[in-house]
Coordinates of C-alpha atoms in Angstrom, one line a residue:
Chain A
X1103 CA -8.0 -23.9 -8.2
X1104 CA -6.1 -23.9 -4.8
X1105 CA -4.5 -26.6 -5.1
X1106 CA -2.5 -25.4 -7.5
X1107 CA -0.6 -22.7 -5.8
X1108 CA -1.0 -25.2 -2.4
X1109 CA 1.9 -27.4 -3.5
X1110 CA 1.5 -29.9 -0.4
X1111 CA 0.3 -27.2 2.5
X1112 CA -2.6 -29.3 3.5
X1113 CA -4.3 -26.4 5.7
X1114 CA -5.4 -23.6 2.9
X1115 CA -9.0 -23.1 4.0
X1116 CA -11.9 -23.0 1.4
X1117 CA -13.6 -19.7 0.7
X1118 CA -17.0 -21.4 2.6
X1119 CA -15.4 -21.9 5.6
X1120 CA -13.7 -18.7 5.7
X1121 CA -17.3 -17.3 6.8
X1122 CA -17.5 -15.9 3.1
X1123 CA -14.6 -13.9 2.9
X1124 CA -14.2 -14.0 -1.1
X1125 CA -10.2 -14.3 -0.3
X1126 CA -8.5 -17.7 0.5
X1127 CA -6.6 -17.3 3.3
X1128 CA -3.2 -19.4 4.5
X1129 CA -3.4 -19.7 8.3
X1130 CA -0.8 -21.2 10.1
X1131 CA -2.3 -23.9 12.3
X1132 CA -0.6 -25.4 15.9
X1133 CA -0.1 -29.4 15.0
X1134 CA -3.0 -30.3 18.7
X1135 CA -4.8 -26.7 18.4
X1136 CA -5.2 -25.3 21.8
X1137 CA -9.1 -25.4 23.3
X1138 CA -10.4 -22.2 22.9
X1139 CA -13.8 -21.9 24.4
X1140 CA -14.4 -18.3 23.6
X1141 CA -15.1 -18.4 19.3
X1142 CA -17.3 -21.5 19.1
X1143 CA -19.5 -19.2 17.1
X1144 CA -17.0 -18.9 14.3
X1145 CA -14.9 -22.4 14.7
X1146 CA -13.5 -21.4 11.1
X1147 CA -12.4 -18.3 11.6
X1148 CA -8.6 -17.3 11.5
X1149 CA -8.4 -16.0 14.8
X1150 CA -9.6 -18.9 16.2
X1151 CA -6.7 -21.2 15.4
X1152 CA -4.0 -19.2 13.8
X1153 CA -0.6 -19.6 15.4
X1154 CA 1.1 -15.9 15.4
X1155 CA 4.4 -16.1 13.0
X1156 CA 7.0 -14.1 14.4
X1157 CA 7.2 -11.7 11.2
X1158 CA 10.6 -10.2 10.8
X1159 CA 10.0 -6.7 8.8
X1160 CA 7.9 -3.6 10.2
X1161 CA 4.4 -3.2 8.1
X1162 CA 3.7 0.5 7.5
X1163 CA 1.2 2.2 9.7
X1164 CA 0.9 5.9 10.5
X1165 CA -1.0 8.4 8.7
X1166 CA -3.5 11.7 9.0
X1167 CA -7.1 11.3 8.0
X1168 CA -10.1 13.0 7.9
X1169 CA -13.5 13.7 7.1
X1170 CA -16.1 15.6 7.7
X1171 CA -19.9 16.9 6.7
X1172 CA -21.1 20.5 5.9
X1173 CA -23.6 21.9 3.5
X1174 CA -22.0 21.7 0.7
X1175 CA -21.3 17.9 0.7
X1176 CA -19.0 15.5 2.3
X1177 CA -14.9 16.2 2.6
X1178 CA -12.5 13.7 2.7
X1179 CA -8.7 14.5 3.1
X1180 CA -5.4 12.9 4.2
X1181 CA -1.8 13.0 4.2
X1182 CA 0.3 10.7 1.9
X1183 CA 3.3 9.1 4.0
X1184 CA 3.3 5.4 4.3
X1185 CA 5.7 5.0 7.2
X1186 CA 7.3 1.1 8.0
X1187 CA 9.0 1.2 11.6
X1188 CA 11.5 4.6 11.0
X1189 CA 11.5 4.1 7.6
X1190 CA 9.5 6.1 4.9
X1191 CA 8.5 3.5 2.6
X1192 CA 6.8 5.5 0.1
X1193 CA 6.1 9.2 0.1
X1194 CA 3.0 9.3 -2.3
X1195 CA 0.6 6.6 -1.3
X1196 CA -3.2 7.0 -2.4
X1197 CA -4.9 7.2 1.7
X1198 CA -8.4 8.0 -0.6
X1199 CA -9.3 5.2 -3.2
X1200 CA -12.6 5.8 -4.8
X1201 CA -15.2 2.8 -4.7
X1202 CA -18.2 4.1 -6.8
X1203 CA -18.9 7.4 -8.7
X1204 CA -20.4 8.6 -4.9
X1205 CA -18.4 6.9 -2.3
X1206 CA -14.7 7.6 -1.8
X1207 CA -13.1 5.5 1.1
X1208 CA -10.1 7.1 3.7
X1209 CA -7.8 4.3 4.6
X1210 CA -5.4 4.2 8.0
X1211 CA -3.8 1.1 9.9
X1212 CA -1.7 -1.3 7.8
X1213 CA -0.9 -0.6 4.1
X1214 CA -1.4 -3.7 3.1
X1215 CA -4.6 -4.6 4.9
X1216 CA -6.8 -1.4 3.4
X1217 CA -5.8 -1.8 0.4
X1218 CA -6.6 -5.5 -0.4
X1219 CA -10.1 -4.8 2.1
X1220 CA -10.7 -1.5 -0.3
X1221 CA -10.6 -4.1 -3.1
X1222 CA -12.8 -6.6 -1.9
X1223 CA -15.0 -4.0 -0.9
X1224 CA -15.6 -2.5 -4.5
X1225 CA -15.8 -6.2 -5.5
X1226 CA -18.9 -6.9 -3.3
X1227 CA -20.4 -3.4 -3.7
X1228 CA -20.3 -4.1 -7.4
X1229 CA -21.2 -7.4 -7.3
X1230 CA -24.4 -6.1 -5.5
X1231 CA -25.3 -3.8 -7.9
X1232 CA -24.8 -5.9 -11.2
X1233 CA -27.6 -8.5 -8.8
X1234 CA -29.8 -6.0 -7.4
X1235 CA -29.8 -3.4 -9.7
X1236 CA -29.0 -0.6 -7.7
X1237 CA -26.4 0.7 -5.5
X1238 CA -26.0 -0.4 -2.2
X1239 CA -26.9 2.6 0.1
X1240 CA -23.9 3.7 1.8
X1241 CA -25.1 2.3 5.6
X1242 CA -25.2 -1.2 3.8
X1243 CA -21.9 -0.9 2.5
X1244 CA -20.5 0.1 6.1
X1245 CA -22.6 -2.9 7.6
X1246 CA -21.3 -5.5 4.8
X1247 CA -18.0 -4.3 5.3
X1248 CA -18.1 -4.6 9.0
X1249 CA -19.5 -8.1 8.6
X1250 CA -16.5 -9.3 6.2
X1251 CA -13.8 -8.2 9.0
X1252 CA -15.9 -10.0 11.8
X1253 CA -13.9 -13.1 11.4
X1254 CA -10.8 -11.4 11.9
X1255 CA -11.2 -9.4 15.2
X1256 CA -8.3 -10.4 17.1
X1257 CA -6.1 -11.2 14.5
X1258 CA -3.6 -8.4 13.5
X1259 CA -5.5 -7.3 10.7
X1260 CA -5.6 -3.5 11.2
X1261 CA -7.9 -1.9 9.0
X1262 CA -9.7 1.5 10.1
X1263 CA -11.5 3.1 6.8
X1264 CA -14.1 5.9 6.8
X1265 CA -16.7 5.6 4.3
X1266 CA -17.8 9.2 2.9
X1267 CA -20.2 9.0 0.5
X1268 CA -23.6 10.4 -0.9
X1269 CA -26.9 8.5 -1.0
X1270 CA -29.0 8.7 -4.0
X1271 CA -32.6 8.5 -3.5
X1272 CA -33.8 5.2 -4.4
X1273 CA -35.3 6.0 -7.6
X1274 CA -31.9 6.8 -9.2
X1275 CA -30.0 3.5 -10.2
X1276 CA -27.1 4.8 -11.6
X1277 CA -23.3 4.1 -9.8
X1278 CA -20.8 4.1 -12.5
X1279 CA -17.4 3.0 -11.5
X1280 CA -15.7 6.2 -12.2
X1281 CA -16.7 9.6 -11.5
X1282 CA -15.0 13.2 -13.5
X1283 CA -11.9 13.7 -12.2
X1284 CA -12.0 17.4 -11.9
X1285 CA -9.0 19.5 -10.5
X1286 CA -9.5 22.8 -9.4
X1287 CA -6.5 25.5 -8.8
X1288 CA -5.0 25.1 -5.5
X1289 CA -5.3 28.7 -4.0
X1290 CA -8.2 30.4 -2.4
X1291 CA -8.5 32.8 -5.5
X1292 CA -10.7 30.0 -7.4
X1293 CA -14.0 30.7 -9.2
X1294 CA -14.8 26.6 -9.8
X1295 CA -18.1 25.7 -10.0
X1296 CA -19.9 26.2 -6.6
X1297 CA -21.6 23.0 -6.0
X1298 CA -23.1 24.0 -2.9
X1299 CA -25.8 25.6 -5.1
X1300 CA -26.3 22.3 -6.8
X1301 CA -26.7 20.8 -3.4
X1302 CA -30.4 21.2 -2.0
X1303 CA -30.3 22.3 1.5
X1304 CA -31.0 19.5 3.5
X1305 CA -32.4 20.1 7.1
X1306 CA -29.4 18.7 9.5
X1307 CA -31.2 15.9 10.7
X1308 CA -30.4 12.5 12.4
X1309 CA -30.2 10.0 9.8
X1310 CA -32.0 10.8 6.4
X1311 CA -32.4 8.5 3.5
X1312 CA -30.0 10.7 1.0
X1313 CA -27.5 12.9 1.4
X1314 CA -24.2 12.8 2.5
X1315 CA -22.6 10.1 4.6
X1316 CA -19.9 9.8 6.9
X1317 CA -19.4 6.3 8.4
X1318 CA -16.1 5.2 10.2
X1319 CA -15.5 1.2 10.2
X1320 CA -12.8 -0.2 12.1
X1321 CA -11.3 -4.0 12.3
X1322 CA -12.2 -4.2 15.7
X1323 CA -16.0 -4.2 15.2
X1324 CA -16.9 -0.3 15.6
X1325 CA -19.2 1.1 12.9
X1326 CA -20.0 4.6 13.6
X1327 CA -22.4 7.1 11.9
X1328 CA -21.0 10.7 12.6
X1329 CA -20.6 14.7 11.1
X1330 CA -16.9 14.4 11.7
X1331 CA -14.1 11.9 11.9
X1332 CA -10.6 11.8 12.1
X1333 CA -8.4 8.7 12.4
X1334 CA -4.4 8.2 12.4
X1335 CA -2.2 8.7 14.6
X1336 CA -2.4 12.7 13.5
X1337 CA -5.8 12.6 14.4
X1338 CA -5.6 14.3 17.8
X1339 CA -4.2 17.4 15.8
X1340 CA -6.4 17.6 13.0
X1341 CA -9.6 17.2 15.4
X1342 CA -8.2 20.3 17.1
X1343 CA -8.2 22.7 14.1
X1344 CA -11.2 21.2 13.0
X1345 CA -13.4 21.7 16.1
X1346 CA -12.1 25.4 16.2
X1347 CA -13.7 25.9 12.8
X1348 CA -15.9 23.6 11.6
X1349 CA -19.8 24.5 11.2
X1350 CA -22.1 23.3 8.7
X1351 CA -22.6 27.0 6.9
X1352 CA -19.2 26.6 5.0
X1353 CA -18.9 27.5 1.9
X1354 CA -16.7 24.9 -0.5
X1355 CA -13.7 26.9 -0.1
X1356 CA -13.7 27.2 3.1
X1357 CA -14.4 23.9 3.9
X1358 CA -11.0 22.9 1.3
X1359 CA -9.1 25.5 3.4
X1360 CA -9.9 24.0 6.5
X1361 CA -9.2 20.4 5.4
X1362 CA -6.4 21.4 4.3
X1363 CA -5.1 23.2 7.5
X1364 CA -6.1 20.7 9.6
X1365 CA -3.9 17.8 7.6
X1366 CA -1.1 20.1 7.3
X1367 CA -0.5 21.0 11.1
X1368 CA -1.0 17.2 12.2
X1369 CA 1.9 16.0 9.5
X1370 CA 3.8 19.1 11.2
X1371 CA 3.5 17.9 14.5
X1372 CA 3.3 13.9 14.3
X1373 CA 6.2 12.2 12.5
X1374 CA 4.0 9.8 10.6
X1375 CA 2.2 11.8 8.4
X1376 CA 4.0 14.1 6.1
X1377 CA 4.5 14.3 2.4
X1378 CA 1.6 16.4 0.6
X1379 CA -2.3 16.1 0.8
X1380 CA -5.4 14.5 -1.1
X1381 CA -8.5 15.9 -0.9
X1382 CA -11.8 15.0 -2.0
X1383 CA -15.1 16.1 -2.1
X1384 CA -18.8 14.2 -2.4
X1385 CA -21.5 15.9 -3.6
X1386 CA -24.9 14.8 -5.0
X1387 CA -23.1 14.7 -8.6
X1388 CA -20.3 12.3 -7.3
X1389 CA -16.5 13.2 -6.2
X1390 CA -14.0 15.0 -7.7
X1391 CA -10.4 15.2 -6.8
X1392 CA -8.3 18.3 -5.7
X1393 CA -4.6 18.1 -7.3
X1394 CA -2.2 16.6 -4.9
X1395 CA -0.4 19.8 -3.2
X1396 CA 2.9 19.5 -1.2
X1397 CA 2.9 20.7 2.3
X1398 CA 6.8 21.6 1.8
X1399 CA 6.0 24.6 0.3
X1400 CA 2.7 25.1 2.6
X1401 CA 5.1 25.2 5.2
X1402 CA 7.4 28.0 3.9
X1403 CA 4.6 29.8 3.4
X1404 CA 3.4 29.6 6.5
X1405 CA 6.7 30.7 8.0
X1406 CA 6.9 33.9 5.8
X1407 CA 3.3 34.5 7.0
X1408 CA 4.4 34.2 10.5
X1409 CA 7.3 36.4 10.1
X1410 CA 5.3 39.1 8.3
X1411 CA 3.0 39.4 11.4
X1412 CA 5.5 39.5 14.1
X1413 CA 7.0 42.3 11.6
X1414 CA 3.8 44.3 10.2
Chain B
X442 CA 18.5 -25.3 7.9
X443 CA 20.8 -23.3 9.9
X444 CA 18.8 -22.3 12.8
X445 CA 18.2 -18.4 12.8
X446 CA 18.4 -17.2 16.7
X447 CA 21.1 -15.5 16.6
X448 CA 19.3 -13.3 15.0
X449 CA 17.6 -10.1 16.3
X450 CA 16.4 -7.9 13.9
X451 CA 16.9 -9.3 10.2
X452 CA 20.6 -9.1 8.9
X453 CA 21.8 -8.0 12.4
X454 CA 23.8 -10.3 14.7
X455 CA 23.4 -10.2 18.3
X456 CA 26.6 -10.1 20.7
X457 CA 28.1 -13.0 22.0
X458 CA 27.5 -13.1 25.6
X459 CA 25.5 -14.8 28.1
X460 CA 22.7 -13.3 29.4
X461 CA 21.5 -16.2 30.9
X462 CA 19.2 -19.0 30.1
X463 CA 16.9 -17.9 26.3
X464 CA 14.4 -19.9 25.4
X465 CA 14.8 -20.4 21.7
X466 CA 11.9 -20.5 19.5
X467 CA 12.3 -22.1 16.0
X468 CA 11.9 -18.8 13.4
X469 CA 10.4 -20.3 9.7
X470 CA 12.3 -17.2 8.3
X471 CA 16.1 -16.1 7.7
X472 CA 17.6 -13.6 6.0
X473 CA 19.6 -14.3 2.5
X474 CA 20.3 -10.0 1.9
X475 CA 20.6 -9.0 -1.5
X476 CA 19.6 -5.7 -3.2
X477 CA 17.1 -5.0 -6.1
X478 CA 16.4 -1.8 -7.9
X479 CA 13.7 -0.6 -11.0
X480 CA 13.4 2.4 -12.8
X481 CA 11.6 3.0 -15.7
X482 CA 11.5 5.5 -18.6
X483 CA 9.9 6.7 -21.2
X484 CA 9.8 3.5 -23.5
X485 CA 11.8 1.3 -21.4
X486 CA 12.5 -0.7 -17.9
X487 CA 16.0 -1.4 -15.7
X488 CA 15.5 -4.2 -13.3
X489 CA 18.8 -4.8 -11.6
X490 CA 20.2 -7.4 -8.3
X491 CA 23.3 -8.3 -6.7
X492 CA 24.5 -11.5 -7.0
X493 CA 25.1 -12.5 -3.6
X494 CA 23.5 -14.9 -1.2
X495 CA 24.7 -14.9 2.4
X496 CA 23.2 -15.9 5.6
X497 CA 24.7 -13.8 9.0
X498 CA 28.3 -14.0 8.7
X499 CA 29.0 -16.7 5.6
X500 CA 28.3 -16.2 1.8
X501 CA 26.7 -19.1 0.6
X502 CA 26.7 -17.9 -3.5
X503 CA 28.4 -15.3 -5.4
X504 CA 25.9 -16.1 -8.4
X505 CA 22.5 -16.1 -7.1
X506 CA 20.7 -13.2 -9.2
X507 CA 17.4 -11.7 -8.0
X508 CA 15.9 -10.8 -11.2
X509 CA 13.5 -13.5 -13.1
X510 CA 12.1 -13.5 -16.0
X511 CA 8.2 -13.7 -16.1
X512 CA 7.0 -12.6 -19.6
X513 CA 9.0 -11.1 -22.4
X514 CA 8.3 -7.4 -21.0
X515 CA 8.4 -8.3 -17.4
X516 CA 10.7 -9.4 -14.7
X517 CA 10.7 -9.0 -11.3
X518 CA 13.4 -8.6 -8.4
X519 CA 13.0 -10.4 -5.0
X520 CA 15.0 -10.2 -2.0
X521 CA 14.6 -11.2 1.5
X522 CA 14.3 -14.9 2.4
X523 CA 15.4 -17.0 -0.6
X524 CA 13.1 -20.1 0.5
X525 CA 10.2 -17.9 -0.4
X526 CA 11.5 -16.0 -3.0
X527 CA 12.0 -19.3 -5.0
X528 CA 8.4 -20.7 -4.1
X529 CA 6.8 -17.3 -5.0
X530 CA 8.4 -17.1 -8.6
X531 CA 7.5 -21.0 -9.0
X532 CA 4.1 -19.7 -8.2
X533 CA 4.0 -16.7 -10.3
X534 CA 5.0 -18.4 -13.2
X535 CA 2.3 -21.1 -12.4
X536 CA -0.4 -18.5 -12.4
X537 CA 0.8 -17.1 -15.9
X538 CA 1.0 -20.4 -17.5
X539 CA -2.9 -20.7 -16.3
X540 CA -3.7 -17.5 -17.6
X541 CA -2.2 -18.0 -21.0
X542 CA -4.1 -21.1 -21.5
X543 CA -7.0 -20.3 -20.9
X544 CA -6.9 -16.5 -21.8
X545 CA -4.9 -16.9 -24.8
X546 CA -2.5 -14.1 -24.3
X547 CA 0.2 -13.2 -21.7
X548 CA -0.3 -11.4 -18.6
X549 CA 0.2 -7.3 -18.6
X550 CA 2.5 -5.8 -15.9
X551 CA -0.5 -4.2 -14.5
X552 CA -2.0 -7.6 -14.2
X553 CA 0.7 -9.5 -12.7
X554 CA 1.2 -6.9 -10.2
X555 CA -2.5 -7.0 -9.7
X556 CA -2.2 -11.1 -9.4
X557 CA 0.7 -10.7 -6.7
X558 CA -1.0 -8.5 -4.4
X559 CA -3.8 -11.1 -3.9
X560 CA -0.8 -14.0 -3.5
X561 CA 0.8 -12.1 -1.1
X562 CA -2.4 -10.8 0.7
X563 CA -3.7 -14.7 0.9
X564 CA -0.9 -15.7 3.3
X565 CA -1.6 -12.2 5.4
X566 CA -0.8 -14.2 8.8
X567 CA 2.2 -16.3 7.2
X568 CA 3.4 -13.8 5.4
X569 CA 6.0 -14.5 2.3
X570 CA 9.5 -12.5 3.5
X571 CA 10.3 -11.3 0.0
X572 CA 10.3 -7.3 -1.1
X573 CA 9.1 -7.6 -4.8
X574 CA 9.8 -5.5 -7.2
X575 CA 7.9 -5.7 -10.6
X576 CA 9.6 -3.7 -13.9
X577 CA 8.3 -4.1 -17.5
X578 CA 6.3 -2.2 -20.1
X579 CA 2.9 -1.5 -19.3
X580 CA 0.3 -1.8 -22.8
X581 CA 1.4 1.7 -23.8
X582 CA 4.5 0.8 -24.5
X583 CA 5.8 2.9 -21.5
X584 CA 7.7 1.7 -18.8
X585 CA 6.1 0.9 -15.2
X586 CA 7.7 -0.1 -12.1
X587 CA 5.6 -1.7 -9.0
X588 CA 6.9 -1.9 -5.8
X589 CA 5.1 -4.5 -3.4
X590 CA 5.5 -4.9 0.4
X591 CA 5.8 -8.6 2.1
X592 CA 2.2 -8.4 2.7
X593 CA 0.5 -7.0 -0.5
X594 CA 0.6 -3.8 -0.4
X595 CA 1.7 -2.4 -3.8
X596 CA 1.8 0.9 -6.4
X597 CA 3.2 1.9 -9.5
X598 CA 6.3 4.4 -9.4
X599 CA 9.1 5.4 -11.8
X600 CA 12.0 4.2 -9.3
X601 CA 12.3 2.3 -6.3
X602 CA 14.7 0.0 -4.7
X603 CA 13.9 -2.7 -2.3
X604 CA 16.1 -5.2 -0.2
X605 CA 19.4 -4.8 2.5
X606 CA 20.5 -1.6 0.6
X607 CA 17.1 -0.2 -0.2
X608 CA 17.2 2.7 2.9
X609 CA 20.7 4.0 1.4
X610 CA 19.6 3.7 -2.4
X611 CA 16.1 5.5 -2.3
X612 CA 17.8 8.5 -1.3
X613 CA 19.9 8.7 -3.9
X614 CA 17.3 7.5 -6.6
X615 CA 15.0 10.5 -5.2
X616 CA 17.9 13.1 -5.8
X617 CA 19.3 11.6 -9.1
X618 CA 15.6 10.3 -11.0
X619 CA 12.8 12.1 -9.1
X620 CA 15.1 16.0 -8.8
X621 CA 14.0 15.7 -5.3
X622 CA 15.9 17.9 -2.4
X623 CA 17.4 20.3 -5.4
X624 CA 16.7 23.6 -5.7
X625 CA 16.5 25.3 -9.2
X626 CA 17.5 22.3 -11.6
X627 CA 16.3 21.1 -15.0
X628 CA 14.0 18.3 -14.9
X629 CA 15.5 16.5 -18.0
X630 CA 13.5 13.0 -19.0
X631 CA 15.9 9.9 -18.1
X632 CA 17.6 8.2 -21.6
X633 CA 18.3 4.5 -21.4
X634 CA 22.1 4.8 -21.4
X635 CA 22.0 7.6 -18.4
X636 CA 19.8 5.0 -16.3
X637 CA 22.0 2.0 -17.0
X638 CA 25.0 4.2 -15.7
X639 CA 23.2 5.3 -12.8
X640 CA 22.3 2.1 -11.7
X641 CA 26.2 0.7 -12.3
X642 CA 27.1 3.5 -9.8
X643 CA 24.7 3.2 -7.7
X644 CA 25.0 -0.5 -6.8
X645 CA 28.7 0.1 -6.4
X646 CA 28.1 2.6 -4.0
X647 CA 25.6 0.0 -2.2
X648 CA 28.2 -2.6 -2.2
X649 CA 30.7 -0.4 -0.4
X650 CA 28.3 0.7 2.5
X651 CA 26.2 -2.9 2.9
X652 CA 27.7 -5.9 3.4
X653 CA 25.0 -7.8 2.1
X654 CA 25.5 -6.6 -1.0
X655 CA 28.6 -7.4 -3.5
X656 CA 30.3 -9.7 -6.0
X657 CA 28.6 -9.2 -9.1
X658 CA 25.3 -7.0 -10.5
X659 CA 22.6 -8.1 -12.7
X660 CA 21.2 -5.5 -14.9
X661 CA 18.1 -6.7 -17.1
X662 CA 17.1 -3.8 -19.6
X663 CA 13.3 -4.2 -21.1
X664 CA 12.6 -3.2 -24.3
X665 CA 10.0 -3.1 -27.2
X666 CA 13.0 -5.2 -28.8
X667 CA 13.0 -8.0 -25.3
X668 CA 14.8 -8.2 -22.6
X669 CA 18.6 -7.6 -22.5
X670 CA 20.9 -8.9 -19.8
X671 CA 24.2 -7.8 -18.3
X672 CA 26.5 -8.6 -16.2
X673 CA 29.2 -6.2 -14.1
X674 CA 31.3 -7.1 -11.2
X675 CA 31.0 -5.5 -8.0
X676 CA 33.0 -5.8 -4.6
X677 CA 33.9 -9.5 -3.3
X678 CA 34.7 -8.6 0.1

């Protein structure tokens, strides 16, 4: 099947040798490869012999993500600007891309890279559960996921995704692809359904077997379990609203508002993230979507807030 | 081929003047310029090009169009490099041939864009130096734009444009298609005849401000009825 789009490149490497990566990969190979004494382990792997191609066009990069625990589930919100070099190559990119009906995954680092590694990822995860029968608990998919960008530490794959999810207990097979894709209103005013009732209070404890997840994998090899992340390079101004008001007794609206807040000062201040927000949130029933918003109009407000205090 | 060092960034020439001994390092990529553009409507899809090839300072063809034909309700636009441009539609059209024999149907817009994100990924550290563009009708019948970076990345939007020009179109595209940067103004839906005019002007405007862009337009206009092409001149200097 490769040979067919291979038309007389003689170095496409198979899939096995690719350490398993279900992607065939071109890499450019030096004619008398240099000894490298350092990645005998993986003698396949592209960053063992690939020859880096001058590339002349900017990939995008830049961006404001976050997420973050509290009683009432997990929250998962960024900015939408995908930014190539000074130019803003698209204005409403999807940073969030659900995997399963309880796992939503917050991409940042190259476009290009999280979304084909997103794909691959629901591939395998759903691959796993048509085999096992059951949905891969949401540590295994941050290990598995971690374990398919191994090979490529070093090369300029830039891929840093945070995994927010809910584990079911074991008994419950059910992970359909698609969860409802519920919209609530957009100001604070709203009488939705308060999930956090749904939610049974789980004691706040190191690592139990279900409940809500927050797991940050990066291309470089980090896999981190945490309450709270925020990547991009807005992170530094998101983490500071949300250390000033995070705690786990939110209540759902709260916890919106404060997402909110936090992705909307960091595409204020840094010029990569902009555009409008996504929000998400993971509860024991699955995720469900807040409607885009744009922070053009959050901003205006904001003024006209400002003004009415230095006035009143 | 002509060698490409006197090249900095793509489509920019660096001065004449010595600055003392440069080691030159032979670049697999140039830069042919060229502009592409898709919007699409309601129940139909404009994919439009330039004409012109050049390479730094010389033209090498006035006739060189950038849209292709895949299926009869899709084409795609490429600019960048032409080298790759050429070897990714043979490619393309490869993979569709496969799928129609042993699928027994053709490929959906949604699919082929699907299909080129996983090409383009596959040569992630040799990447292919073309800015895709993919207009047709989705299964609906509606129209459905997908705009691809050289690496994969991809989404579906109503307008984009991609190539030389593409910084100085979008703009305009985001004032005129998406009401953007306007306040108080009728959204009114986009007819077929409005967004054929639209692009005639707004490739003539490209072709004043980018010299990469000129000498004639291609304008491909998909239908329920097929595909129907045109052809206005634009700028020869």
């Amino acid at each position: 099947m490769t040979d067919y789009y291979n038309f007389g490149l003689r170095r496409l490497k198979k899939s096995r040798r690719n350490s398993g990566i279900p992607l065939h990969f071109f890499i450019p190979t030096l004619p008398n490869p240099a000894p490298s004494n350092n990645r005998s382990l993986f003698p396949y792997s592209p960053a063992n012999q690939s020859v880096t191609v001058r590339r002349p066009f900017p990939l995008s990069h830049g961006t404001t993500t976050l997420g973050f625990i509290f009683q009432g589930g997990v929250i998962a919100a960024a900015d939408t600007r995908a930014s190539a070099g000074g130019l803003v190559a698209c204005p409403e990119v999807h940073k969030i891309t659900p995997i399963h009906s309880h796992l939503v995954v917050t991409s940042s680092g190259s476009g290009a890279d999280c979304m084909l590694w997103e794909r691959i990822l629901t591939r395998e995860i759903r691959l796993y559960q048509l085999r096992h029968r059951r949905c891969l608990s949401i540590r295994g998919t941050a290990k598995l996921l971690s374990f398919m960008l191994h090979p490529f530490k070093g090369t300029e794959v830039c891929v840093a995704l945070t995994l927010c999810g809910w584990d079911k207990d074991a008994g419950n097979t059910d992970c359909t692809k698609m969860s409802e894709d519920l919209s609530s209103t957009t100001d604070d005013s709203s009488s939705a359904v308060c999930s956090s009732q749904d939610v049974t209070a789980m004691a706040h404890s190191a690592s139990p077997s279900s409940g809500p997840k927050l797991i940050y994998v990066c291309s470089d090899g980090a896999r981190l379990q945490g309450d709270i992340f925020s990547v991009g390079s807005g992170s530094p101004y998101a983490y500071g609203v949300l250390d000033r008001d995070l705690r786990w007794s939110l209540s759902k609206e709260e916890a919106i508002s404060l997402a909110r807040e936090a992705v909307f000062r960091a595409t204020h201040r840094d010029a990569y993230s902009g555009n409008n927000v996504d929000l998400f949130h993971v509860t024991a029933q699955g995720w469900s979507q807040r409607k885009r918003e744009d922070l053009k109009e959050e901003y205006y407000r904001d003024m006209k807030r400002k003004t009415n205090i230095v006035e009143g | 081929m002509i060698s490409a060092h006197g090249f900095g960034d793509p489509g920019k020439m660096k001065e004449y003047h010595y600055t003392g001994p440069v080691e030159h390092r032979f670049s697999p990529y140039a830069f042919n310029g060229g502009t592409v553009l898709a919007v699409a409507g309601e129940d139909f899809a404009i994919v439009a090009s330039d004409t012109r090839l050049s390479e730094g300072y010389s033209i090498h063809s006035r006739d060189s169009p950038k849209c292709y034909k895949l299926t009869d309700t899709t084409v795609i636009g490429c600019s960048g490099f032409h080298g790759d441009c050429l070897t990714l539609t043979k490619i393309i059209d490869a993979r569709l041939k496969m799928y129609k024999h042993s699928n027994n149907k053709s490929m959906t817009s949604g699919a082929i864009a699907a299909m080129l994100s996983t090409i383009l990924y596959g040569r992630r550290f040799f990447p292919y130096y073309v800015y895709n563009i993919i207009g047709g009708l989705d299964e609906h019948g509606k129209g459905a734009v997908y705009s691809f970076d050289p690496v994969g990345s991809y989404q579906r939007d109503t307008y984009k444009a991609g190539g030389s020009a593409s910084a100085m179109l979008q703009p305009l595209l985001d004032n005129q298609i998406g009401f953007k940067n306007m306040e108080g103004v009728q959204h009114v839906p986009l007819t077929q005849d409005k967004a054929v005019q639209l692009v005639k002007d707004v490739f003539i405007s490209a072709a004043e401000r980018d010299v990469y862009t000129g000498d004639a337009l291609r304008v491909c206009v998909i239908t329920k009825e097929g595909i129907n092409e045109q052809t206005i001149p634009l700028r020869k200097d």
